[in-house]
Phi, psi and omega in degrees: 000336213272319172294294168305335162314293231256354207270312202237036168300337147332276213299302195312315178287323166331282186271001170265351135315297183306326184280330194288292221310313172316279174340298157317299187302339183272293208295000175274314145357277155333293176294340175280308180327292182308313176287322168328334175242002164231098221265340178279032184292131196252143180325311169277008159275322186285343173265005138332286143341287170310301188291333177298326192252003148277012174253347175279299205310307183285338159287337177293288183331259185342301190321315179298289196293336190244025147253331157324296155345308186276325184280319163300289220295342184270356169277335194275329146331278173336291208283327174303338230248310189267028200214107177294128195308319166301312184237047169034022169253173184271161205254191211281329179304310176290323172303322160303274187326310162331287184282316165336313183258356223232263234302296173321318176276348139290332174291278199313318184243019172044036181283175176240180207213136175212119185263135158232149177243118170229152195244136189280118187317126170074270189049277199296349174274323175296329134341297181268009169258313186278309153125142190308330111020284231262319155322319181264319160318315174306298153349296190303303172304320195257006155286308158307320174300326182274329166289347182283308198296283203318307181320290194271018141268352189083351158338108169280067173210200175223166177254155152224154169280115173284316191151143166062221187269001185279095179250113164307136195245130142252141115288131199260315202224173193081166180315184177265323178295316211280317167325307176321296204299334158310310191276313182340116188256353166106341191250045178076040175048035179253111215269356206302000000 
């Protein structure tokens, strides 16, 4: 906690004026409510009051703000986590975990389910004549083409990086033809 204090202390004084003052201005509110209708209350109860429950409201508030906080940052895990760095597709881990939850639940309700896998021809030799640079420039590129592709046919499926020059297709619904033909690049359906 101690750490999120000294990290957003700007941001925190900043908006931690604007929140007492709020706090403040309801619970006074509140409180003009309450003495109307019972007026024989005594003053230092109403102030009392007033300070308890701006002091309830800003821990509910912080309280509010650093588990929101914890919850982006364990998503922007997650996603850093399934996501290969280099050509930004989701990786192989994530591909395991998928077909784990995917596959049983295609069995089970007899949908049909179509993996395809294609591998960049030569990779590793070309890799060591051209040089890893240039190899991650390959990547990259042919990782933007199947997702430029797979978008503009409407393939209901996902990519993964597998490993090396290797990328896996899942597809959850349609045919076996109609899949080829999403990875299909146009050249008699050799997808290399």
């Amino acid at each position: 906690m101690s750490y999120y204090l000294s990290k957003n202390r700007h941001r925190i004084i900043d908006t931690f004026v604007e929140y007492e003052v709020a706090t403040f201005v309801f619970s006074a509110a509140a409180w003009l409510i309450v003495l109307a209708v019972r007026r024989d209350m005594p003053h230092g109860f109403a102030l009392a009051f007033v300070l308890k429950f701006m002091i309830l409201m800003t821990i509910v508030h912080y309280g509010n703000v650093f588990v929101r906080e914890l919850v982006t940052r364990f998503n922007n895990y997650e996603i850093e986590v399934n996501t290969d760095p280099l050509t930004n597709m989701k990786n192989r881990r994530l591909l395991d975990k998928v077909l784990n939850e995917v596959v049983p639940y295609f069995r089970v309700k007899q949908l049909p389910l179509t993996l395809g896998m294609f591998d960049i021809d030569s990779f590793k030799q070309f890799n060591d004549t051209y040089g890893h640079d240039m190899g991650d420039y390959v990547l990259t590129r042919v990782a933007n083409l199947v997702n430029d592709t797979l978008q503009q046919r409407n393939a209901d499926g996902q990519v993964f990086r597998y490993g090396g020059g290797r990328v896996r297709n899942c597809f959850s619904r349609g045919n076996s033809r109609r899949c080829s033909g999403a990875l299909s690049n146009g050249n008699g359906g050799d997808s290399r």
